[in-house]
Short mmCIF file of C-alpha atoms in Angstrom, two decimals:
data_model
loop_
_atom_site.label_atom_id
_atom_site.label_comp_id
_atom_site.label_asym_id
_atom_site.label_seq_id
_atom_site.Cartn_x
_atom_site.Cartn_y
_atom_site.Cartn_z
CA UNK A 9 -7.81 67.28 -39.82
CA UNK A 10 -9.95 66.17 -36.92
CA UNK A 11 -9.31 66.40 -33.19
CA UNK A 12 -8.73 62.63 -33.26
CA UNK A 13 -6.01 63.05 -35.89
CA UNK A 14 -4.31 65.69 -33.73
CA UNK A 15 -4.46 63.41 -30.69
CA UNK A 16 -2.95 60.54 -32.66
CA UNK A 17 -0.16 62.83 -33.86
CA UNK A 18 0.40 64.06 -30.30
CA UNK A 19 0.71 60.46 -29.07
CA UNK A 20 3.56 59.87 -31.49
CA UNK A 21 5.43 62.86 -30.10
CA UNK A 22 4.71 61.99 -26.46
CA UNK A 23 5.98 58.45 -27.05
CA UNK A 24 9.12 59.85 -28.71
CA UNK A 25 9.82 62.13 -25.72
CA UNK A 26 9.26 59.25 -23.29
CA UNK A 27 11.57 56.98 -25.28
CA UNK A 28 14.30 59.57 -25.90
CA UNK A 29 14.32 61.34 -22.52
CA UNK A 30 12.89 58.83 -20.02
CA UNK A 31 14.21 60.40 -16.82
CA UNK A 32 13.15 63.97 -17.52
CA UNK A 33 10.27 66.12 -16.39
CA UNK A 34 9.23 66.22 -20.06
CA UNK A 35 8.80 62.45 -20.14
CA UNK A 36 6.75 62.60 -16.95
CA UNK A 37 4.54 65.32 -18.40
CA UNK A 38 4.24 63.35 -21.65
CA UNK A 39 2.96 60.37 -19.66
CA UNK A 40 0.27 62.63 -18.20
CA UNK A 41 -0.95 63.87 -21.59
CA UNK A 42 -0.70 60.36 -23.01
CA UNK A 43 -2.92 59.19 -20.15
CA UNK A 44 -5.47 61.91 -20.88
CA UNK A 45 -5.65 60.87 -24.54
CA UNK A 46 -5.98 57.20 -23.58
CA UNK A 47 -8.74 58.05 -21.11
CA UNK A 48 -10.59 60.00 -23.81
CA UNK A 49 -10.20 57.04 -26.16
CA UNK A 50 -11.66 54.69 -23.56
CA UNK A 51 -8.40 52.78 -23.16
CA UNK A 52 -8.59 52.51 -19.38
CA UNK A 53 -5.60 50.21 -18.81
CA UNK A 54 -3.21 52.39 -20.82
CA UNK A 55 -4.50 55.51 -19.08
CA UNK A 56 -4.05 53.98 -15.61
CA UNK A 57 -0.53 52.90 -16.49
CA UNK A 58 0.40 56.39 -17.70
CA UNK A 59 -1.05 58.14 -14.65
CA UNK A 60 0.69 55.71 -12.29
CA UNK A 61 4.01 56.53 -13.95
CA UNK A 62 3.32 60.24 -13.44
CA UNK A 63 2.61 59.72 -9.75
CA UNK A 64 5.62 57.44 -9.22
CA UNK A 65 7.92 59.95 -10.90
CA UNK A 66 10.32 61.91 -8.72
CA UNK A 67 9.48 65.32 -10.07
CA UNK A 68 6.74 67.67 -8.98
CA UNK A 69 4.93 68.69 -12.12
CA UNK A 70 1.88 70.95 -12.49
CA UNK A 71 -0.17 68.02 -13.85
CA UNK A 72 0.50 65.73 -10.89
CA UNK A 73 -2.67 66.59 -8.96
CA UNK A 74 -4.83 66.18 -12.05
CA UNK A 75 -3.17 62.81 -12.74
CA UNK A 76 -4.04 61.68 -9.21
CA UNK A 77 -7.69 62.71 -9.70
CA UNK A 78 -7.91 61.01 -13.09
CA UNK A 79 -6.36 57.83 -11.71
CA UNK A 80 -8.76 57.81 -8.78
CA UNK A 81 -11.76 58.19 -11.07
CA UNK A 82 -10.49 55.43 -13.38
CA UNK A 83 -9.82 53.02 -10.54
CA UNK A 84 -13.13 53.80 -8.88
CA UNK A 85 -14.99 53.55 -12.15
CA UNK A 86 -14.99 49.80 -12.65
CA UNK A 87 -17.70 48.65 -15.05
CA UNK A 88 -19.50 50.62 -17.71
CA UNK A 89 -21.61 52.86 -15.52
CA UNK A 90 -24.92 51.09 -16.12
#
């Protein structure tokens, strides 16, 4: 089992939490970790969407600051860096 397999499995669970408990702190945290996986995958649009949801959420979560930093780097990082 590779790290990629574990991330894909984690995505399934994060999506299930988001779908089943949308208004909870757990859904908000799941959006954060989903965004991190999407960012690692290179799926910028999905990552941005997840981080925006985290920041729009009403709850203060430990990952909020990191989500803001990740979002800022993704929005500032237009292009492929060359």
